[in-house]
């Protein structure tokens, strides 16, 4: 795809992307790399990160640092942020993309299952943002959080994810209001269903709903990781210099129909929905 953004848009800029070794977040990393950014990717699996870093460096010629850290553990997150700052001198853009998801009816969800998703998505987003605050302030940087349609439009079997992502959207606005005076912008992207990702597999794949849901989306197709990458390029760039606290929905209009088309299939699992 030909980019409408200048190839050196982010020359000498540094990003730190959680979950950057796979899926949507990897699409964002590749977009950054193709526009001059150096990127540290972080998630739990060092092996997965190393493989992704090697592939992306070969594809783009830009430098990628791979640092394992569980976003639920503040000390590990802080160490990963510090290692990136030591390596490159600072961080200009943080993307909080790490997440956990599975479909489970709330009446059957264990307390630990609920806590686990809140911990990865919401607490993880706070941990990384907090640990990166000093370097972001020093470099007048910005944060991009990754939400989901479930935050504003509740979906059956997604109580944990909806609560976590709604928390992320509120945190986005809270940090945007607190840190605006420190020169840090904080925004969020809401991807709709994105083709070829783990999220679509976990939510739609297991109910064989991929084709059915795709046809109900106003733009009649799933999104691509490149399209979410474009949103991140815009929000991270000087073109968005006056944008903070924004929740940018990129979903082909899915939020307007939400889970309605899935209800029939879901009722086969829980007839009382
Ligand atoms: C019910 C489940 C479950 C499931 C786990 N649990 N999977 N409960 N149904 N399918 C419960 C466990 O039984 C346990 O509770 C608790 O959750 C923690 O599970 P662990 O396996 O110990 O957790 P952990 O090893 O930390 O793994 C986290 C995880 C896992 C979220 C459970 O799935 C994971 O690593 N996911 C990362 C990748 C991912 O989810 N990608 C999708 C993001 S997409 P008990 O009580 O038994 O101890 C996304 C899409 C949005 O967010 C929208 C798309 C359209
Ligand atoms: P994915 O590839 O599974 O991405 C999730 C990433 O999070 C993985 O790289 C995973 O790597 C990392 N991760 C999980 N738990 C972690 C932890 N405790 N600490 C650090 N990293 C952790 O899924 P995806 O579908 O592309 O989703 C990416 C983002 O987009 C998520 O925020 C998701 O909620 C959001 N989203 C996706 C869709 C969609 O259609 N796919 C729609 C809306 C929103 P490790 O396993 O190595 O830790």
GROMACS .gro file of C-alpha atoms and ligand atoms in nm:
model
  376
    1UNK     CA    1   0.000   0.000   0.000
    2UNK     CA    2   0.136   0.346  -0.091
    3UNK     CA    3   0.152   0.565   0.217
    4UNK     CA    4   0.012   0.916   0.214
    5UNK     CA    5   0.249   0.998   0.502
    6UNK     CA    6   0.604   1.121   0.444
    7UNK     CA    7   0.855   0.835   0.475
    8UNK     CA    8   1.067   1.039   0.720
    9UNK     CA    9   0.771   1.161   0.926
   10UNK     CA   10   0.917   1.007   1.242
   11UNK     CA   11   1.291   1.035   1.172
   12UNK     CA   12   1.484   1.021   1.504
   13UNK     CA   13   1.167   0.932   1.696
   14UNK     CA   14   1.132   0.633   1.925
   15UNK     CA   15   0.821   0.425   2.006
   16UNK     CA   16   0.748   0.165   2.274
   17UNK     CA   17   0.465  -0.071   2.174
   18UNK     CA   18   0.319  -0.337   2.404
   19UNK     CA   19   0.191  -0.645   2.226
   20UNK     CA   20   0.399  -0.526   1.929
   21UNK     CA   21   0.500  -0.875   1.817
   22UNK     CA   22   0.163  -0.973   1.672
   23UNK     CA   23  -0.163  -0.868   1.511
   24UNK     CA   24  -0.288  -0.511   1.516
   25UNK     CA   25  -0.003  -0.384   1.729
   26UNK     CA   26   0.251  -0.532   1.492
   27UNK     CA   27   0.072  -0.351   1.208
   28UNK     CA   28   0.123  -0.027   1.401
   29UNK     CA   29   0.490  -0.110   1.459
   30UNK     CA   30   0.542  -0.176   1.087
   31UNK     CA   31   0.373   0.153   0.998
   32UNK     CA   32   0.601   0.339   1.240
   33UNK     CA   33   0.913   0.161   1.107
   34UNK     CA   34   0.822   0.248   0.748
   35UNK     CA   35   0.807   0.615   0.845
   36UNK     CA   36   1.147   0.645   1.008
   37UNK     CA   37   1.071   0.547   1.370
   38UNK     CA   38   1.280   0.310   1.580
   39UNK     CA   39   1.053   0.082   1.784
   40UNK     CA   40   1.083  -0.123   2.103
   41UNK     CA   41   0.828  -0.406   2.115
   42UNK     CA   42   0.731  -0.568   2.443
   43UNK     CA   43   0.515  -0.864   2.549
   44UNK     CA   44   0.549  -1.180   2.758
   45UNK     CA   45   0.724  -1.405   2.507
   46UNK     CA   46   1.085  -1.312   2.429
   47UNK     CA   47   1.093  -1.581   2.159
   48UNK     CA   48   0.790  -1.436   1.980
   49UNK     CA   49   0.932  -1.085   2.007
   50UNK     CA   50   1.274  -1.185   1.873
   51UNK     CA   51   1.120  -1.354   1.569
   52UNK     CA   52   0.894  -1.056   1.496
   53UNK     CA   53   1.180  -0.808   1.546
   54UNK     CA   54   1.406  -0.994   1.303
   55UNK     CA   55   1.132  -1.015   1.039
   56UNK     CA   56   1.034  -0.650   1.069
   57UNK     CA   57   1.395  -0.528   1.061
   58UNK     CA   58   1.452  -0.727   0.743
   59UNK     CA   59   1.132  -0.593   0.585
   60UNK     CA   60   1.179  -0.226   0.672
   61UNK     CA   61   1.550  -0.172   0.739
   62UNK     CA   62   1.462   0.008   1.062
   63UNK     CA   63   1.584  -0.088   1.408
   64UNK     CA   64   1.363  -0.293   1.644
   65UNK     CA   65   1.438  -0.368   2.009
   66UNK     CA   66   1.263  -0.671   2.167
   67UNK     CA   67   1.217  -0.662   2.545
   68UNK     CA   68   1.000  -0.915   2.730
   69UNK     CA   69   0.782  -0.782   3.013
   70UNK     CA   70   0.441  -0.873   3.151
   71UNK     CA   71   0.238  -0.549   3.161
   72UNK     CA   72   0.079  -0.668   3.486
   73UNK     CA   73   0.416  -0.641   3.665
   74UNK     CA   74   0.512  -0.278   3.722
   75UNK     CA   75   0.880  -0.350   3.796
   76UNK     CA   76   0.920  -0.545   3.472
   77UNK     CA   77   0.745  -0.270   3.274
   78UNK     CA   78   0.965  -0.003   3.432
   79UNK     CA   79   1.277  -0.205   3.349
   80UNK     CA   80   1.167  -0.239   2.984
   81UNK     CA   81   1.098   0.134   2.956
   82UNK     CA   82   1.432   0.216   3.120
   83UNK     CA   83   1.616  -0.024   2.887
   84UNK     CA   84   1.461   0.150   2.586
   85UNK     CA   85   1.554   0.494   2.718
   86UNK     CA   86   1.911   0.377   2.788
   87UNK     CA   87   1.939   0.227   2.440
   88UNK     CA   88   1.801   0.517   2.235
   89UNK     CA   89   1.792   0.815   2.474
   90UNK     CA   90   1.415   0.843   2.522
   91UNK     CA   91   1.064   0.751   2.405
   92UNK     CA   92   0.836   0.977   2.196
   93UNK     CA   93   0.534   0.750   2.145
   94UNK     CA   94   0.385   0.477   2.365
   95UNK     CA   95   0.124   0.236   2.226
   96UNK     CA   96  -0.067   0.034   2.486
   97UNK     CA   97  -0.185  -0.260   2.276
   98UNK     CA   98  -0.132  -0.563   2.501
   99UNK     CA   99  -0.461  -0.737   2.579
  100UNK     CA  100  -0.625  -1.062   2.675
  101UNK     CA  101  -0.961  -1.187   2.554
  102UNK     CA  102  -1.183  -1.495   2.554
  103UNK     CA  103  -1.556  -1.547   2.520
  104UNK     CA  104  -1.727  -1.655   2.843
  105UNK     CA  105  -2.077  -1.593   2.983
  106UNK     CA  106  -2.053  -1.374   3.294
  107UNK     CA  107  -2.250  -1.629   3.498
  108UNK     CA  108  -1.973  -1.883   3.436
  109UNK     CA  109  -1.673  -1.651   3.455
  110UNK     CA  110  -1.438  -1.701   3.749
  111UNK     CA  111  -1.330  -1.400   3.951
  112UNK     CA  112  -0.976  -1.469   3.842
  113UNK     CA  113  -1.074  -1.469   3.474
  114UNK     CA  114  -1.236  -1.126   3.514
  115UNK     CA  115  -0.938  -0.997   3.713
  116UNK     CA  116  -0.688  -1.129   3.457
  117UNK     CA  117  -0.832  -0.928   3.169
  118UNK     CA  118  -0.870  -0.612   3.379
  119UNK     CA  119  -0.510  -0.659   3.493
  120UNK     CA  120  -0.363  -0.700   3.144
  121UNK     CA  121  -0.572  -0.441   2.960
  122UNK     CA  122  -0.648  -0.167   3.212
  123UNK     CA  123  -0.379  -0.198   3.479
  124UNK     CA  124  -0.123  -0.273   3.208
  125UNK     CA  125  -0.215   0.048   3.025
  126UNK     CA  126  -0.170   0.248   3.346
  127UNK     CA  127   0.158   0.072   3.433
  128UNK     CA  128   0.321   0.146   3.099
  129UNK     CA  129   0.190   0.502   3.080
  130UNK     CA  130   0.309   0.575   3.434
  131UNK     CA  131   0.651   0.420   3.380
  132UNK     CA  132   0.699   0.620   3.057
  133UNK     CA  133   0.575   0.952   3.200
  134UNK     CA  134   0.915   1.109   3.266
  135UNK     CA  135   1.062   1.038   2.924
  136UNK     CA  136   0.738   1.136   2.747
  137UNK     CA  137   0.738   1.467   2.933
  138UNK     CA  138   1.103   1.525   2.852
  139UNK     CA  139   1.038   1.467   2.480
  140UNK     CA  140   0.683   1.611   2.463
  141UNK     CA  141   0.556   1.276   2.343
  142UNK     CA  142   0.220   1.106   2.316
  143UNK     CA  143   0.034   0.788   2.413
  144UNK     CA  144  -0.203   0.581   2.199
  145UNK     CA  145  -0.423   0.331   2.383
  146UNK     CA  146  -0.602   0.048   2.203
  147UNK     CA  147  -0.966   0.005   2.298
  148UNK     CA  148  -1.249  -0.196   2.139
  149UNK     CA  149  -1.611  -0.141   2.037
  150UNK     CA  150  -1.718  -0.338   2.347
  151UNK     CA  151  -1.616  -0.040   2.567
  152UNK     CA  152  -1.915   0.170   2.466
  153UNK     CA  153  -2.142  -0.104   2.327
  154UNK     CA  154  -2.176  -0.401   2.564
  155UNK     CA  155  -2.152  -0.746   2.408
  156UNK     CA  156  -2.254  -1.081   2.562
  157UNK     CA  157  -1.964  -1.297   2.687
  158UNK     CA  158  -1.739  -0.989   2.691
  159UNK     CA  159  -1.816  -0.837   3.036
  160UNK     CA  160  -1.449  -0.848   3.138
  161UNK     CA  161  -1.327  -0.698   2.808
  162UNK     CA  162  -1.599  -0.431   2.794
  163UNK     CA  163  -1.519  -0.320   3.149
  164UNK     CA  164  -1.145  -0.319   3.085
  165UNK     CA  165  -1.168  -0.125   2.760
  166UNK     CA  166  -1.422   0.123   2.905
  167UNK     CA  167  -1.168   0.180   3.182
  168UNK     CA  168  -0.899   0.237   2.920
  169UNK     CA  169  -1.111   0.498   2.744
  170UNK     CA  170  -1.176   0.681   3.071
  171UNK     CA  171  -0.806   0.658   3.163
  172UNK     CA  172  -0.724   0.801   2.820
  173UNK     CA  173  -0.930   1.110   2.897
  174UNK     CA  174  -0.810   1.137   3.258
  175UNK     CA  175  -0.443   1.125   3.160
  176UNK     CA  176  -0.508   1.358   2.864
  177UNK     CA  177  -0.655   1.617   3.100
  178UNK     CA  178  -0.381   1.576   3.364
  179UNK     CA  179  -0.085   1.554   3.131
  180UNK     CA  180  -0.185   1.811   2.869
  181UNK     CA  181  -0.010   2.078   3.076
  182UNK     CA  182   0.302   1.860   3.077
  183UNK     CA  183   0.301   1.852   2.696
  184UNK     CA  184   0.189   1.489   2.665
  185UNK     CA  185  -0.107   1.400   2.441
  186UNK     CA  186  -0.311   1.086   2.516
  187UNK     CA  187  -0.553   0.934   2.264
  188UNK     CA  188  -0.714   0.599   2.188
  189UNK     CA  189  -0.800   0.397   1.878
  190UNK     CA  190  -1.107   0.173   1.867
  191UNK     CA  191  -1.048  -0.093   1.601
  192UNK     CA  192  -1.345  -0.281   1.465
  193UNK     CA  193  -1.296  -0.644   1.360
  194UNK     CA  194  -0.958  -0.660   1.188
  195UNK     CA  195  -0.892  -0.938   0.937
  196UNK     CA  196  -0.643  -1.210   1.020
  197UNK     CA  197  -0.608  -1.130   1.390
  198UNK     CA  198  -0.625  -1.330   1.711
  199UNK     CA  199  -0.911  -1.111   1.834
  200UNK     CA  200  -1.135  -1.198   1.541
  201UNK     CA  201  -1.044  -1.567   1.578
  202UNK     CA  202  -1.130  -1.568   1.947
  203UNK     CA  203  -1.455  -1.373   1.925
  204UNK     CA  204  -1.606  -1.458   1.589
  205UNK     CA  205  -1.412  -1.765   1.478
  206UNK     CA  206  -1.532  -1.994   1.754
  207UNK     CA  207  -1.896  -1.923   1.667
  208UNK     CA  208  -1.835  -1.947   1.292
  209UNK     CA  209  -1.958  -1.590   1.265
  210UNK     CA  210  -1.689  -1.439   1.047
  211UNK     CA  211  -1.882  -1.418   0.720
  212UNK     CA  212  -2.216  -1.336   0.884
  213UNK     CA  213  -2.074  -1.044   1.081
  214UNK     CA  214  -1.866  -0.915   0.791
  215UNK     CA  215  -2.183  -0.872   0.583
  216UNK     CA  216  -2.354  -0.663   0.852
  217UNK     CA  217  -2.078  -0.402   0.882
  218UNK     CA  218  -2.186  -0.079   0.709
  219UNK     CA  219  -1.867  -0.078   0.499
  220UNK     CA  220  -1.922  -0.453   0.428
  221UNK     CA  221  -1.576  -0.579   0.520
  222UNK     CA  222  -1.332  -0.627   0.807
  223UNK     CA  223  -1.057  -0.373   0.853
  224UNK     CA  224  -0.687  -0.429   0.793
  225UNK     CA  225  -0.392  -0.387   1.025
  226UNK     CA  226  -0.263  -0.124   0.781
  227UNK     CA  227  -0.575   0.084   0.837
  228UNK     CA  228  -0.520   0.083   1.213
  229UNK     CA  229  -0.154   0.163   1.143
  230UNK     CA  230  -0.268   0.472   0.951
  231UNK     CA  231  -0.473   0.588   1.251
  232UNK     CA  232  -0.166   0.551   1.474
  233UNK     CA  233   0.054   0.741   1.225
  234UNK     CA  234  -0.193   1.029   1.229
  235UNK     CA  235  -0.245   1.042   1.606
  236UNK     CA  236   0.130   1.017   1.678
  237UNK     CA  237   0.220   1.284   1.423
  238UNK     CA  238   0.231   1.665   1.442
  239UNK     CA  239  -0.087   1.665   1.228
  240UNK     CA  240  -0.265   1.569   1.552
  241UNK     CA  241  -0.081   1.829   1.766
  242UNK     CA  242  -0.409   1.976   1.897
  243UNK     CA  243  -0.580   1.639   1.954
  244UNK     CA  244  -0.580   1.487   2.300
  245UNK     CA  245  -0.838   1.279   2.487
  246UNK     CA  246  -0.980   1.163   2.153
  247UNK     CA  247  -1.127   0.817   2.102
  248UNK     CA  248  -1.081   0.746   1.730
  249UNK     CA  249  -1.318   0.476   1.605
  250UNK     CA  250  -1.195   0.284   1.298
  251UNK     CA  251  -1.448   0.006   1.253
  252UNK     CA  252  -1.630   0.042   0.918
  253UNK     CA  253  -1.933   0.156   1.119
  254UNK     CA  254  -1.961  -0.166   1.325
  255UNK     CA  255  -2.044   0.021   1.649
  256UNK     CA  256  -2.376   0.124   1.490
  257UNK     CA  257  -2.490  -0.239   1.451
  258UNK     CA  258  -2.275  -0.390   1.730
  259UNK     CA  259  -2.349  -0.750   1.827
  260UNK     CA  260  -2.708  -0.764   1.698
  261UNK     CA  261  -2.622  -0.998   1.411
  262UNK     CA  262  -2.443  -1.233   1.652
  263UNK     CA  263  -2.731  -1.263   1.898
  264UNK     CA  264  -2.903  -1.557   1.729
  265UNK     CA  265  -2.592  -1.770   1.745
  266UNK     CA  266  -2.509  -1.657   2.098
  267UNK     CA  267  -2.859  -1.757   2.215
  268UNK     CA  268  -2.776  -2.113   2.120
  269UNK     CA  269  -2.521  -2.095   2.404
  270UNK     CA  270  -2.739  -1.895   2.644
  271UNK     CA  271  -3.111  -1.889   2.546
  272UNK     CA  272  -3.183  -1.622   2.810
  273UNK     CA  273  -2.970  -1.354   2.639
  274LIG     C1  274  -1.316  -1.896   3.059
  274LIG     C2  275  -1.092  -1.857   3.095
  274LIG     C3  276  -1.064  -1.878   2.957
  274LIG     C4  277  -1.174  -1.908   2.871
  274LIG     C5  278  -0.878  -1.834   3.058
  274LIG     N1  279  -0.973  -1.831   3.151
  274LIG     N2  280  -0.930  -1.862   2.938
  274LIG     N3  281  -1.215  -1.865   3.145
  274LIG     N4  282  -1.299  -1.917   2.927
  274LIG     N5  283  -1.159  -1.931   2.742
  274LIG     C6  284  -0.954  -1.808   3.294
  274LIG     C7  285  -0.868  -1.917   3.357
  274LIG     O1  286  -0.945  -2.033   3.384
  274LIG     C8  287  -0.818  -1.848   3.483
  274LIG     O2  288  -0.916  -1.844   3.582
  274LIG     C9  289  -0.799  -1.704   3.436
  274LIG     O3  290  -0.881  -1.688   3.319
  274LIG    C10  291  -0.656  -1.674   3.400
  274LIG     O4  292  -0.615  -1.769   3.302
  274LIG     P1  293  -0.461  -1.800   3.273
  274LIG     O5  294  -0.456  -1.895   3.157
  274LIG     O6  295  -0.391  -1.839   3.400
  274LIG     O7  296  -0.408  -1.654   3.236
  274LIG     P2  297  -0.278  -1.609   3.158
  274LIG     O8  298  -0.181  -1.723   3.140
  274LIG     O9  299  -0.233  -1.488   3.224
  274LIG    O10  300  -0.334  -1.578   3.007
  274LIG    C11  301  -0.413  -1.467   2.979
  274LIG    C12  302  -0.531  -1.501   2.888
  274LIG    C13  303  -0.485  -1.572   2.758
  274LIG    C14  304  -0.603  -1.370   2.857
  274LIG    C15  305  -0.625  -1.594   2.961
  274LIG    O11  306  -0.597  -1.603   2.677
  274LIG    C16  307  -0.384  -1.493   2.680
  274LIG    O12  308  -0.264  -1.505   2.704
  274LIG     N6  309  -0.428  -1.407   2.586
  274LIG    C17  310  -0.337  -1.317   2.507
  274LIG    C18  311  -0.379  -1.309   2.361
  274LIG    C19  312  -0.519  -1.258   2.343
  274LIG    O13  313  -0.610  -1.281   2.424
  274LIG     N7  314  -0.540  -1.192   2.229
  274LIG    C20  315  -0.667  -1.137   2.190
  274LIG    C21  316  -0.672  -0.991   2.214
  274LIG     S1  317  -0.804  -0.943   2.115
  274LIG     P3  318  -0.919  -1.955   3.706
  274LIG    O14  319  -1.034  -1.912   3.789
  274LIG    O15  320  -0.938  -2.089   3.640
  274LIG    O16  321  -0.786  -1.942   3.776
  274LIG    C22  322  -0.915  -0.846   2.181
  274LIG    C23  323  -1.024  -0.831   2.075
  274LIG    C24  324  -1.125  -0.733   2.094
  274LIG    O17  325  -0.907  -0.801   2.289
  274LIG    C25  326  -1.237  -0.730   1.989
  274LIG    C26  327  -1.228  -0.818   1.865
  274LIG    C27  328  -1.347  -0.816   1.771
  275LIG     P1  329  -0.299  -1.034   1.966
  275LIG     O1  330  -0.218  -1.049   1.841
  275LIG     O2  331  -0.323  -1.152   2.049
  275LIG     O3  332  -0.235  -0.917   2.051
  275LIG     C1  333  -0.228  -0.918   2.193
  275LIG     C2  334  -0.083  -0.895   2.231
  275LIG     O4  335  -0.075  -0.872   2.371
  275LIG     C3  336   0.008  -1.014   2.198
  275LIG     O5  337   0.120  -0.965   2.126
  275LIG     C4  338   0.052  -1.066   2.336
  275LIG     O6  339   0.187  -1.113   2.327
  275LIG     C5  340   0.037  -0.940   2.423
  275LIG     N1  341   0.008  -0.970   2.563
  275LIG     C6  342  -0.092  -1.048   2.613
  275LIG     N2  343  -0.086  -1.052   2.745
  275LIG     C7  344   0.020  -0.974   2.780
  275LIG     C8  345   0.077  -0.939   2.906
  275LIG     N3  346   0.026  -0.982   3.022
  275LIG     N4  347   0.186  -0.856   2.906
  275LIG     C9  348   0.238  -0.810   2.789
  275LIG     N5  349   0.189  -0.841   2.669
  275LIG    C10  350   0.080  -0.921   2.665
  275LIG     O7  351  -0.443  -0.974   1.932
  275LIG     P2  352  -0.503  -0.863   1.834
  275LIG     O8  353  -0.634  -0.917   1.794
  275LIG     O9  354  -0.407  -0.818   1.733
  275LIG    O10  355  -0.531  -0.743   1.939
  275LIG    C11  356  -0.442  -0.636   1.955
  275LIG    C12  357  -0.511  -0.520   2.026
  275LIG    O11  358  -0.621  -0.473   1.947
  275LIG    C13  359  -0.569  -0.555   2.162
  275LIG    O12  360  -0.559  -0.444   2.248
  275LIG    C14  361  -0.714  -0.583   2.131
  275LIG    O13  362  -0.796  -0.569   2.243
  275LIG    C15  363  -0.740  -0.478   2.026
  275LIG     N6  364  -0.854  -0.505   1.939
  275LIG    C16  365  -0.848  -0.604   1.848
  275LIG    C17  366  -0.952  -0.623   1.760
  275LIG    C18  367  -0.943  -0.727   1.651
  275LIG    O14  368  -1.026  -0.729   1.559
  275LIG     N7  369  -0.846  -0.813   1.654
  275LIG    C19  370  -1.064  -0.540   1.767
  275LIG    C20  371  -1.069  -0.442   1.865
  275LIG    C21  372  -0.964  -0.423   1.948
  275LIG     P3  373   0.246  -1.229   2.424
  275LIG    O15  374   0.156  -1.346   2.408
  275LIG    O16  375   0.386  -1.248   2.377
  275LIG    O17  376   0.243  -1.172   2.563
   0.00000   0.00000   0.00000
